[in-house]
mmCIF file of C-alpha atoms and ligand atoms in Angstrom:
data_model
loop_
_atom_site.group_PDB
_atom_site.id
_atom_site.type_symbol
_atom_site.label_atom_id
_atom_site.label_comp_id
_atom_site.label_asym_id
_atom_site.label_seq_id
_atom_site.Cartn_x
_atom_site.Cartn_y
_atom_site.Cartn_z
ATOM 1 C CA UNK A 1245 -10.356 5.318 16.402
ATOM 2 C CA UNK A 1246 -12.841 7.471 18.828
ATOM 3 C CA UNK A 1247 -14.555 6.380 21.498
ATOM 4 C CA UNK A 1248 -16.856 3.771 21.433
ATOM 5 C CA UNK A 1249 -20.443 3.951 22.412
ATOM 6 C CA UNK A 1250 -21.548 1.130 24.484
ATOM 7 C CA UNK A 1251 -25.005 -0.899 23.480
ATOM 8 C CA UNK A 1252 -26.759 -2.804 25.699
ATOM 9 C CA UNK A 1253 -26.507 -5.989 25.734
ATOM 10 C CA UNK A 1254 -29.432 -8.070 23.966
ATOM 11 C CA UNK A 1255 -29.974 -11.762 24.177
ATOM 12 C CA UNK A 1256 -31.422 -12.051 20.917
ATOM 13 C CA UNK A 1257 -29.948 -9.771 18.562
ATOM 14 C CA UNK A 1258 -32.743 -9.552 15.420
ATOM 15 C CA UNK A 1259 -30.940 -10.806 12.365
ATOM 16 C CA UNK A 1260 -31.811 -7.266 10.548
ATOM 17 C CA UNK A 1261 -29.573 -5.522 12.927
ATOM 18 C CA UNK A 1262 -26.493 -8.397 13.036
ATOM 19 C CA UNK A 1263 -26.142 -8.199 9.496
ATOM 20 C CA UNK A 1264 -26.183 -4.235 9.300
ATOM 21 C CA UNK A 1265 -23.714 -4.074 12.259
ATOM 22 C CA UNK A 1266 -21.864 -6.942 10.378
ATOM 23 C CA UNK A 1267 -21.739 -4.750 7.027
ATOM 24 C CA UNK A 1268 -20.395 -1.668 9.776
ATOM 25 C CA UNK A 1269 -16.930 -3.617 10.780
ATOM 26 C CA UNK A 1270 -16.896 -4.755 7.186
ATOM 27 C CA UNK A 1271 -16.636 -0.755 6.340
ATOM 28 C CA UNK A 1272 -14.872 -0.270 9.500
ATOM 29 C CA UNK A 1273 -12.110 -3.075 8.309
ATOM 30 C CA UNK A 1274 -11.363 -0.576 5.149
ATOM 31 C CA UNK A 1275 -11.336 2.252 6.966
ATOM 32 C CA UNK A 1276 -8.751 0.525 9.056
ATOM 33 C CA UNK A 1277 -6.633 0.022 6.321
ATOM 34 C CA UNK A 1278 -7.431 -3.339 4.844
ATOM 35 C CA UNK A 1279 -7.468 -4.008 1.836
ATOM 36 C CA UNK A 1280 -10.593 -6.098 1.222
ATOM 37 C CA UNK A 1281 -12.716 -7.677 3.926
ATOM 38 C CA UNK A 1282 -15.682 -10.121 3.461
ATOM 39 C CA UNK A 1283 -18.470 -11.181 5.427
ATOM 40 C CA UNK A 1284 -18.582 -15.339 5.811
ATOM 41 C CA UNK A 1285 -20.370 -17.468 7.439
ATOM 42 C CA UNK A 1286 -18.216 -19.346 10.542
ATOM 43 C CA UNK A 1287 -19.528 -22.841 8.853
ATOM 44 C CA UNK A 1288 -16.699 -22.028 6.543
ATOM 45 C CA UNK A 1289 -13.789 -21.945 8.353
ATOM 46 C CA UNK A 1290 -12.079 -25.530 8.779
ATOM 47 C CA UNK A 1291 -9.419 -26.274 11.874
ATOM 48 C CA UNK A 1292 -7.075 -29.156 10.629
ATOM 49 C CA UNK A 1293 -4.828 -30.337 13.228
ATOM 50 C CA UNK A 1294 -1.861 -30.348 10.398
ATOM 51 C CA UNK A 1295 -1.979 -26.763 10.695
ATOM 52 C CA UNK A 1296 -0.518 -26.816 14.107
ATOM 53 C CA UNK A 1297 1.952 -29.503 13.254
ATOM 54 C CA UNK A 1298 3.560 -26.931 10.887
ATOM 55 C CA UNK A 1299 4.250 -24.897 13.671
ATOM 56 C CA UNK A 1300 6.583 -27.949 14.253
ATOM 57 C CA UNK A 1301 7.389 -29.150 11.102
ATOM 58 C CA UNK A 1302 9.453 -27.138 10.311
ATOM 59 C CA UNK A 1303 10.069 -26.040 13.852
ATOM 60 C CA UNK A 1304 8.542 -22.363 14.059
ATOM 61 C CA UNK A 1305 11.103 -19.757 15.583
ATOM 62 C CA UNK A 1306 8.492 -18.252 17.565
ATOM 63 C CA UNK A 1307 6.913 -21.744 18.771
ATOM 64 C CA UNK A 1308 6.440 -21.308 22.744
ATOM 65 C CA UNK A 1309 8.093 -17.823 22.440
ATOM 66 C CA UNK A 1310 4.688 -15.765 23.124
ATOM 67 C CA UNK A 1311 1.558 -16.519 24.956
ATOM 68 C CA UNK A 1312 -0.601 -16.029 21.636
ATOM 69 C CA UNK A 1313 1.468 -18.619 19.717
ATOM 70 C CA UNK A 1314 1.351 -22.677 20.557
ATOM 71 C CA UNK A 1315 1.670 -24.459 22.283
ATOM 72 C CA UNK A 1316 -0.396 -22.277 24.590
ATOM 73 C CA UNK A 1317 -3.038 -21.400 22.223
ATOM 74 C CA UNK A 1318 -6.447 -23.397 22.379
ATOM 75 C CA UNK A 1319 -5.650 -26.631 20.260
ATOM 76 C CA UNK A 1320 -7.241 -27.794 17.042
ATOM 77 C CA UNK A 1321 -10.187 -29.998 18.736
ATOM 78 C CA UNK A 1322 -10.641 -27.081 21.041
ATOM 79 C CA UNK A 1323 -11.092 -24.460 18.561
ATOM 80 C CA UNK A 1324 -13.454 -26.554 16.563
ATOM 81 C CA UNK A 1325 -16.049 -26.846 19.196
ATOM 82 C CA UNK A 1326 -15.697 -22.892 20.112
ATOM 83 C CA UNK A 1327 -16.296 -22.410 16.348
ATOM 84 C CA UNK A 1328 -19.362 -24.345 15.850
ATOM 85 C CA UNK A 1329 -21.014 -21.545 18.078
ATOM 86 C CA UNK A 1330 -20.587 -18.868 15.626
ATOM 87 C CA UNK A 1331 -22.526 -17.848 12.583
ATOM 88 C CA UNK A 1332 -20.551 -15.188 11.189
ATOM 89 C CA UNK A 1333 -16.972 -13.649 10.670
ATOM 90 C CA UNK A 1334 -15.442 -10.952 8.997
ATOM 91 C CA UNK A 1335 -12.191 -12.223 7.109
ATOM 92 C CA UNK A 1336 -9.536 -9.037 6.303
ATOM 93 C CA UNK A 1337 -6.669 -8.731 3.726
ATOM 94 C CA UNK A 1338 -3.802 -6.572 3.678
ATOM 95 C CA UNK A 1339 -1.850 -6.725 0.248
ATOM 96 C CA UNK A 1340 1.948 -6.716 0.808
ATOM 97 C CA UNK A 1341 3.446 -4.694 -1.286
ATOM 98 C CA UNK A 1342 6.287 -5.119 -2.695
ATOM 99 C CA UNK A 1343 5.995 -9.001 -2.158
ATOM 100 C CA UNK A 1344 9.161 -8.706 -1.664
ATOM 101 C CA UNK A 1345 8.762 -7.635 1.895
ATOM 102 C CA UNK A 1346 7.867 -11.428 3.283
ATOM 103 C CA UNK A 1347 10.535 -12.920 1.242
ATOM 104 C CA UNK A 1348 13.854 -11.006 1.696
ATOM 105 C CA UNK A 1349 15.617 -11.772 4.837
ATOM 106 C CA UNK A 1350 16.821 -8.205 5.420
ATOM 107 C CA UNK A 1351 13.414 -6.750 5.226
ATOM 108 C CA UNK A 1352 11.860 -9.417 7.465
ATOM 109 C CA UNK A 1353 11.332 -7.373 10.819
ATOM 110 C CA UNK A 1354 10.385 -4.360 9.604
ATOM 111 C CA UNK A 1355 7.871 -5.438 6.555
ATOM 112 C CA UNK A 1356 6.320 -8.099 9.629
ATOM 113 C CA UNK A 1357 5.584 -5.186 11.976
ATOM 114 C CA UNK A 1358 4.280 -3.137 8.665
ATOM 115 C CA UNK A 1359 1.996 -5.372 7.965
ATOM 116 C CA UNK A 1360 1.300 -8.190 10.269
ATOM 117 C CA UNK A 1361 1.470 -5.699 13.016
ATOM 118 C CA UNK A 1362 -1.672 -3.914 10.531
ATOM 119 C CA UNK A 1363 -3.378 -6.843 10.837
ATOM 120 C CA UNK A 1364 -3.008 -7.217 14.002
ATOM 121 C CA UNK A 1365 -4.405 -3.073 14.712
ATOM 122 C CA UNK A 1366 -7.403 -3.766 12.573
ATOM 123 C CA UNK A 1367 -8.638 -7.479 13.604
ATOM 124 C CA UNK A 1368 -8.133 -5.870 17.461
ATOM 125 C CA UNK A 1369 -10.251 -2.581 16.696
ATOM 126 C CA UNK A 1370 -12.828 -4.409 14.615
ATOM 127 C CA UNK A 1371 -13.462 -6.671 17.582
ATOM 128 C CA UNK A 1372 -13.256 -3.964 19.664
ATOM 129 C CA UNK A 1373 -16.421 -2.388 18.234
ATOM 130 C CA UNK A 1374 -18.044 -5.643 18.054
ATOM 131 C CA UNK A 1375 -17.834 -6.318 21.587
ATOM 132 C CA UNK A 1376 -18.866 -2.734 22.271
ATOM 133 C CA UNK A 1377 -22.119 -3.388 20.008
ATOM 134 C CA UNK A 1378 -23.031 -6.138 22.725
ATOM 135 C CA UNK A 1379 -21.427 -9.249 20.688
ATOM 136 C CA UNK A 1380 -19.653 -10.287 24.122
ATOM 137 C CA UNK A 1381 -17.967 -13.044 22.150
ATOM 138 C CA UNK A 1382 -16.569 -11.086 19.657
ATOM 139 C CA UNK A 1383 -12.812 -12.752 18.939
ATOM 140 C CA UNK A 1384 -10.352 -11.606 16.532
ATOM 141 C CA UNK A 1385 -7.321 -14.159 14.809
ATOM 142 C CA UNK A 1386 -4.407 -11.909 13.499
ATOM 143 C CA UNK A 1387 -1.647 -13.115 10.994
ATOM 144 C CA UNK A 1388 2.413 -14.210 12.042
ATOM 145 C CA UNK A 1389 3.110 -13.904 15.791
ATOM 146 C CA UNK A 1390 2.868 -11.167 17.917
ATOM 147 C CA UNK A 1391 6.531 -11.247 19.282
ATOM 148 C CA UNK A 1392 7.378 -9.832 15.431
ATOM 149 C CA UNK A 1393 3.938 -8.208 14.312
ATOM 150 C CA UNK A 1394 4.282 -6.259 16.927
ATOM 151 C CA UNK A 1395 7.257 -6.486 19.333
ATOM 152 C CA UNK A 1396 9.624 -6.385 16.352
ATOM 153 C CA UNK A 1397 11.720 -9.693 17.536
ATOM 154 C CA UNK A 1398 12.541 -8.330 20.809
ATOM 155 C CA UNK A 1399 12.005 -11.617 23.640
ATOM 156 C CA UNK A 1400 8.043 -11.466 24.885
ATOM 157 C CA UNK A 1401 7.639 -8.980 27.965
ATOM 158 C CA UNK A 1402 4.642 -11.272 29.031
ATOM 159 C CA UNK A 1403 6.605 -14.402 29.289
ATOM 160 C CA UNK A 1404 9.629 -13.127 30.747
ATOM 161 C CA UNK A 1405 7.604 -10.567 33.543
ATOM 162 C CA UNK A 1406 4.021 -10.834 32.569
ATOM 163 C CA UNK A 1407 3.540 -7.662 31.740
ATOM 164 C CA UNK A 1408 2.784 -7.490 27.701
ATOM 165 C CA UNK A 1409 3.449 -4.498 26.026
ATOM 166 C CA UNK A 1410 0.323 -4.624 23.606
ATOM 167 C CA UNK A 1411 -2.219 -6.084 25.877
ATOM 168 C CA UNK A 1412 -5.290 -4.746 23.753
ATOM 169 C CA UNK A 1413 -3.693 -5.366 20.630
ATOM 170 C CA UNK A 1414 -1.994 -8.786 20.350
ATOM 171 C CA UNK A 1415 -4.043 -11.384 19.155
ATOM 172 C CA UNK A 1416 -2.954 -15.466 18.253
ATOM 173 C CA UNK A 1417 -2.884 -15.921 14.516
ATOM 174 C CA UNK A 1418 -5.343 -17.482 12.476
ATOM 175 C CA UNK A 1419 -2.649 -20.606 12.256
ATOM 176 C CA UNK A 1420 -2.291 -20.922 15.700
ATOM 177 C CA UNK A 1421 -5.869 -22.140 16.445
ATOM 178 C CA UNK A 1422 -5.182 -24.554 13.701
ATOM 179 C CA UNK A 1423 -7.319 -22.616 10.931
ATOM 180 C CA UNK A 1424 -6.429 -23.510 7.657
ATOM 181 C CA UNK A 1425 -6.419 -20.067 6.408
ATOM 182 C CA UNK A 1426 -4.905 -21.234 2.724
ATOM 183 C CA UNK A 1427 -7.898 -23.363 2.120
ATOM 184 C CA UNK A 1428 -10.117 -20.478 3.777
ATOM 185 C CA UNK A 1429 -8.904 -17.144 1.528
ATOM 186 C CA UNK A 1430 -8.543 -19.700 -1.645
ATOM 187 C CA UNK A 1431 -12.601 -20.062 -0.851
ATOM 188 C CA UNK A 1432 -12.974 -16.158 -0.603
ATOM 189 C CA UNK A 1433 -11.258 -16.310 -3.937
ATOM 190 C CA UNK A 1434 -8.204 -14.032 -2.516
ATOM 191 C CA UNK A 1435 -4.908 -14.908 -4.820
ATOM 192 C CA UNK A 1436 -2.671 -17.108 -2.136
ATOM 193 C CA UNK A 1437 0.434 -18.230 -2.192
ATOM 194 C CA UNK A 1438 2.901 -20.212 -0.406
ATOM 195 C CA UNK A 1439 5.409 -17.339 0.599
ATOM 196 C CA UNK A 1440 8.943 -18.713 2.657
ATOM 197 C CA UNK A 1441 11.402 -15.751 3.854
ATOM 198 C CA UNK A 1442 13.881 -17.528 1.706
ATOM 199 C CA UNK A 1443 14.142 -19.374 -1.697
ATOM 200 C CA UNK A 1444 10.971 -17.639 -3.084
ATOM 201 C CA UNK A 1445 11.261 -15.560 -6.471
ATOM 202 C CA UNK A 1446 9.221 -12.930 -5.868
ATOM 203 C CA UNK A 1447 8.618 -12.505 -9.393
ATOM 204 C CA UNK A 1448 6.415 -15.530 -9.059
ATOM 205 C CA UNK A 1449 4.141 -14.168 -6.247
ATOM 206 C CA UNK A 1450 1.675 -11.432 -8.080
ATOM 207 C CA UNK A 1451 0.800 -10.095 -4.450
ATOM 208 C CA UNK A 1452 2.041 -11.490 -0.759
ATOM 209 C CA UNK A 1453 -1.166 -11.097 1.866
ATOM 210 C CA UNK A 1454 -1.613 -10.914 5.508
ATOM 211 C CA UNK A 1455 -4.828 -11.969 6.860
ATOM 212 C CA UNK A 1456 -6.721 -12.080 9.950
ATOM 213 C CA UNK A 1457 -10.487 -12.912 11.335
ATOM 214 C CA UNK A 1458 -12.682 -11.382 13.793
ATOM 215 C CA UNK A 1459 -15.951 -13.748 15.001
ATOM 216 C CA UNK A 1460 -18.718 -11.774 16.043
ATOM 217 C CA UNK A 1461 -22.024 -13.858 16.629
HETATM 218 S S1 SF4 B 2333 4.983 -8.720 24.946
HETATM 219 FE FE1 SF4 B 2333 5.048 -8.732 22.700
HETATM 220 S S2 SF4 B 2333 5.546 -10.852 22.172
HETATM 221 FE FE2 SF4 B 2333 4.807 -10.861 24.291
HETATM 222 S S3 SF4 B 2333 2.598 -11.271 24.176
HETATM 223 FE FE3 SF4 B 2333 2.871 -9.046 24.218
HETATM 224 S S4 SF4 B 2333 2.919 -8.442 22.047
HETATM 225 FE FE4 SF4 B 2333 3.291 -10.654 22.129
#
Protein backbone atom coordinates (compact mmCIF):
# COMPACT_ATOMS: atom_id res chain seq x y z
CA UNK A 1 0.00 0.00 0.00
CA UNK A 2 1.08 3.92 -0.40
CA UNK A 3 0.93 6.34 1.92
CA UNK A 4 -1.98 7.30 3.58
CA UNK A 5 -3.49 10.70 3.62
CA UNK A 6 -4.59 11.78 6.95
CA UNK A 7 -8.39 13.33 7.43
CA UNK A 8 -9.29 15.29 10.08
CA UNK A 9 -10.92 14.10 12.56
CA UNK A 10 -14.86 14.82 12.65
CA UNK A 11 -17.16 14.19 15.53
CA UNK A 12 -20.02 13.52 13.50
CA UNK A 13 -19.16 11.83 10.45
CA UNK A 14 -22.49 12.43 7.93
CA UNK A 15 -23.82 9.00 7.17
CA UNK A 16 -23.36 9.84 3.21
CA UNK A 17 -19.69 9.89 3.67
CA UNK A 18 -19.40 6.61 6.31
CA UNK A 19 -21.06 4.52 3.95
CA UNK A 20 -18.95 5.70 0.80
CA UNK A 21 -15.71 5.37 2.87
CA UNK A 22 -17.27 2.02 4.08
CA UNK A 23 -17.83 0.83 0.29
CA UNK A 24 -13.73 2.20 -0.14
CA UNK A 25 -12.18 -0.61 2.41
CA UNK A 26 -14.82 -2.90 1.00
CA UNK A 27 -12.87 -2.29 -2.56
CA UNK A 28 -9.76 -1.86 -0.70
CA UNK A 29 -10.35 -5.55 1.02
CA UNK A 30 -10.26 -7.02 -2.80
CA UNK A 31 -7.62 -5.19 -3.79
CA UNK A 32 -5.87 -6.66 -0.83
CA UNK A 33 -6.41 -9.94 -1.93
CA UNK A 34 -9.62 -11.15 -0.40
CA UNK A 35 -11.71 -12.92 -1.81
CA UNK A 36 -15.13 -11.44 -1.00
CA UNK A 37 -15.79 -8.84 1.66
CA UNK A 38 -19.22 -7.52 2.86
CA UNK A 39 -20.40 -4.61 4.57
CA UNK A 40 -22.61 -5.63 7.97
CA UNK A 41 -23.98 -4.03 10.41
CA UNK A 42 -22.01 -4.68 14.08
CA UNK A 43 -25.73 -5.64 15.50
CA UNK A 44 -24.86 -8.83 13.76
CA UNK A 45 -22.04 -10.14 15.21
CA UNK A 46 -22.80 -12.39 18.42
CA UNK A 47 -19.88 -13.08 21.29
CA UNK A 48 -20.80 -16.50 22.98
CA UNK A 49 -18.65 -17.26 25.81
CA UNK A 50 -18.45 -21.10 24.38
CA UNK A 51 -16.33 -19.72 21.83
CA UNK A 52 -13.56 -19.08 24.22
CA UNK A 53 -14.07 -22.33 26.02
CA UNK A 54 -12.97 -24.04 22.76
CA UNK A 55 -9.84 -22.47 23.07
CA UNK A 56 -9.84 -24.96 26.05
CA UNK A 57 -11.80 -27.64 25.06
CA UNK A 58 -9.86 -29.05 23.28
CA UNK A 59 -6.88 -27.31 24.77
CA UNK A 60 -5.60 -24.84 21.91
CA UNK A 61 -1.72 -25.23 21.22
CA UNK A 62 -1.33 -21.65 21.01
CA UNK A 63 -3.59 -20.87 24.24
CA UNK A 64 -1.40 -18.26 26.38
CA UNK A 65 1.41 -18.62 23.74
CA UNK A 66 0.90 -14.93 22.19
CA UNK A 67 -0.39 -11.73 23.54
CA UNK A 68 -3.27 -11.64 20.79
CA UNK A 69 -4.57 -15.10 21.79
CA UNK A 70 -6.47 -15.84 25.40
CA UNK A 71 -6.32 -15.74 27.90
CA UNK A 72 -5.04 -12.20 27.45
CA UNK A 73 -7.46 -11.10 24.95
CA UNK A 74 -10.56 -8.96 26.15
CA UNK A 75 -13.10 -11.72 27.36
CA UNK A 76 -16.53 -12.54 26.00
CA UNK A 77 -18.60 -10.02 28.39
CA UNK A 78 -15.93 -7.52 27.58
CA UNK A 79 -16.11 -7.65 23.95
CA UNK A 80 -19.84 -7.51 23.99
CA UNK A 81 -20.10 -4.16 25.56
CA UNK A 82 -17.13 -2.71 23.18
CA UNK A 83 -19.33 -4.08 20.34
CA UNK A 84 -22.56 -2.54 21.12
CA UNK A 85 -20.72 0.82 20.20
CA UNK A 86 -20.32 0.03 16.66
CA UNK A 87 -22.62 0.27 13.70
CA UNK A 88 -20.70 -1.19 11.04
CA UNK A 89 -17.96 -3.79 9.98
CA UNK A 90 -16.44 -5.04 7.05
CA UNK A 91 -16.26 -9.00 7.21
CA UNK A 92 -13.31 -10.51 4.60
CA UNK A 93 -12.85 -14.04 3.08
CA UNK A 94 -9.92 -15.64 1.76
CA UNK A 95 -10.75 -19.05 -0.06
CA UNK A 96 -8.14 -21.74 0.75
CA UNK A 97 -7.27 -23.39 -1.93
CA UNK A 98 -6.58 -26.51 -2.16
CA UNK A 99 -8.66 -27.22 1.11
CA UNK A 100 -6.30 -29.35 1.59
CA UNK A 101 -3.94 -26.82 2.99
CA UNK A 102 -5.85 -26.57 6.65
CA UNK A 103 -6.23 -30.23 6.81
CA UNK A 104 -2.89 -32.00 6.05
CA UNK A 105 -0.50 -31.96 8.85
CA UNK A 106 2.58 -31.48 6.66
CA UNK A 107 1.24 -28.44 5.01
CA UNK A 108 0.04 -26.87 8.27
CA UNK A 109 2.76 -24.04 8.78
CA UNK A 110 3.22 -22.99 5.60
CA UNK A 111 -0.62 -22.96 4.17
CA UNK A 112 -1.34 -20.95 7.96
CA UNK A 113 1.18 -18.21 7.15
CA UNK A 114 -0.30 -18.29 3.32
CA UNK A 115 -3.34 -17.56 4.29
CA UNK A 116 -4.06 -16.68 7.82
CA UNK A 117 -1.01 -14.58 7.69
CA UNK A 118 -3.28 -12.86 4.36
CA UNK A 119 -5.80 -12.27 6.58
CA UNK A 120 -4.02 -11.01 8.92
CA UNK A 121 -2.11 -8.22 6.05
CA UNK A 122 -5.51 -7.21 4.84
CA UNK A 123 -7.79 -6.86 8.17
CA UNK A 124 -4.40 -4.71 9.47
CA UNK A 125 -4.25 -2.41 6.21
CA UNK A 126 -8.01 -2.06 5.96
CA UNK A 127 -8.01 -0.70 9.50
CA UNK A 128 -5.18 1.09 8.79
CA UNK A 129 -7.00 3.32 6.28
CA UNK A 130 -9.93 3.48 8.45
CA UNK A 131 -8.20 4.97 11.24
CA UNK A 132 -6.41 7.28 8.82
CA UNK A 133 -10.01 8.43 7.47
CA UNK A 134 -10.59 9.72 11.18
CA UNK A 135 -12.53 6.40 12.45
CA UNK A 136 -10.12 6.50 15.65
CA UNK A 137 -11.78 3.26 16.70
CA UNK A 138 -11.22 1.45 13.79
CA UNK A 139 -10.30 -2.41 15.07
CA UNK A 140 -9.52 -5.26 12.97
CA UNK A 141 -10.10 -9.37 14.19
CA UNK A 142 -7.80 -11.65 12.00
CA UNK A 143 -8.22 -15.53 11.67
CA UNK A 144 -5.81 -18.52 13.67
CA UNK A 145 -3.11 -16.98 15.91
CA UNK A 146 -0.51 -14.81 15.15
CA UNK A 147 2.42 -17.00 16.53
CA UNK A 148 1.57 -19.26 13.10
CA UNK A 149 -0.21 -16.63 10.73
CA UNK A 150 2.57 -14.90 10.95
CA UNK A 151 5.58 -16.04 13.03
CA UNK A 152 5.40 -19.45 11.34
CA UNK A 153 5.45 -21.52 14.87
CA UNK A 154 8.55 -20.00 16.02
CA UNK A 155 7.96 -19.12 20.26
CA UNK A 156 6.35 -15.29 20.45
CA UNK A 157 9.24 -12.56 20.47
CA UNK A 158 6.73 -10.35 22.52
CA UNK A 159 6.29 -12.75 25.31
CA UNK A 160 9.65 -13.96 25.64
CA UNK A 161 11.45 -10.08 25.22
CA UNK A 162 8.59 -7.85 24.36
CA UNK A 163 9.63 -6.91 21.36
CA UNK A 164 7.01 -8.40 18.56
CA UNK A 165 8.17 -8.87 15.30
CA UNK A 166 4.85 -7.73 13.47
CA UNK A 167 3.76 -4.98 15.72
CA UNK A 168 1.48 -3.27 12.97
CA UNK A 169 0.34 -6.38 11.65
CA UNK A 170 -0.73 -8.94 14.28
CA UNK A 171 -4.11 -8.77 15.25
CA UNK A 172 -6.27 -11.40 17.92
CA UNK A 173 -8.59 -13.57 15.89
CA UNK A 174 -12.10 -13.21 15.48
CA UNK A 175 -12.37 -16.43 18.05
CA UNK A 176 -10.40 -14.99 20.53
CA UNK A 177 -12.83 -12.16 21.49
CA UNK A 178 -15.32 -14.91 21.66
CA UNK A 179 -17.07 -14.08 18.16
CA UNK A 180 -18.87 -16.80 16.87
CA UNK A 181 -17.62 -16.39 13.45
CA UNK A 182 -19.43 -19.90 12.18
CA UNK A 183 -22.78 -18.53 13.05
CA UNK A 184 -21.56 -14.99 11.63
CA UNK A 185 -20.20 -16.09 7.81
CA UNK A 186 -23.21 -18.86 7.78
CA UNK A 187 -25.42 -15.36 8.06
CA UNK A 188 -23.29 -13.70 5.20
CA UNK A 189 -24.21 -16.87 3.41
CA UNK A 190 -20.28 -17.80 2.96
CA UNK A 191 -20.08 -21.90 2.56
CA UNK A 192 -18.47 -22.93 6.22
CA UNK A 193 -17.26 -25.76 7.42
CA UNK A 194 -15.90 -27.38 10.37
CA UNK A 195 -12.19 -27.92 9.14
CA UNK A 196 -9.68 -30.05 11.93
CA UNK A 197 -5.85 -30.42 10.74
CA UNK A 198 -6.56 -34.07 11.03
CA UNK A 199 -9.36 -36.66 10.30
CA UNK A 200 -11.07 -34.35 7.71
CA UNK A 201 -11.62 -35.71 4.00
CA UNK A 202 -11.02 -32.96 2.13
CA UNK A 203 -13.12 -34.21 -0.51
CA UNK A 204 -15.98 -33.26 1.74
CA UNK A 205 -15.00 -29.55 2.21
CA UNK A 206 -15.97 -27.71 -1.35
CA UNK A 207 -13.70 -24.68 -0.16
CA UNK A 208 -11.67 -24.14 3.40
CA UNK A 209 -11.91 -20.10 4.38
CA UNK A 210 -10.03 -17.77 6.50
CA UNK A 211 -11.81 -14.85 7.77
CA UNK A 212 -11.29 -11.76 9.59
CA UNK A 213 -13.25 -8.32 10.64
CA UNK A 214 -12.33 -4.81 10.77
CA UNK A 215 -14.97 -2.34 12.93
CA UNK A 216 -14.93 1.02 11.75
CA UNK A 217 -17.78 3.27 13.30
S1 LIG B 1 6.09 -11.98 18.02
FE1 LIG B 1 4.87 -13.23 16.61
S2 LIG B 1 3.67 -14.56 17.95
FE2 LIG B 1 4.41 -12.86 19.21
S3 LIG B 1 2.78 -11.31 19.18
FE3 LIG B 1 4.23 -10.81 17.54
S4 LIG B 1 3.38 -11.80 15.71
FE4 LIG B 1 2.40 -12.75 17.49
Amino acid sequence: MGKIRARRIKLDTPEKILKKDLDLYQEKSLQLGATDARIIPARQVVVDPRVRLKCLVPRCHLYGETPNCPPYTPEPHQMRRILEKYSYAIMVKNDVLPAEDFVDDEKWYKAHMAHQGKTHRIVSGVEALAFNDGYYFAAGFAAGGCKTALCGGRICQFLDSGRCRFPLKARPSMEAVGIDVYRLVSLVGWGIYPVAHKDVDPESIPCAISVGIVFVA
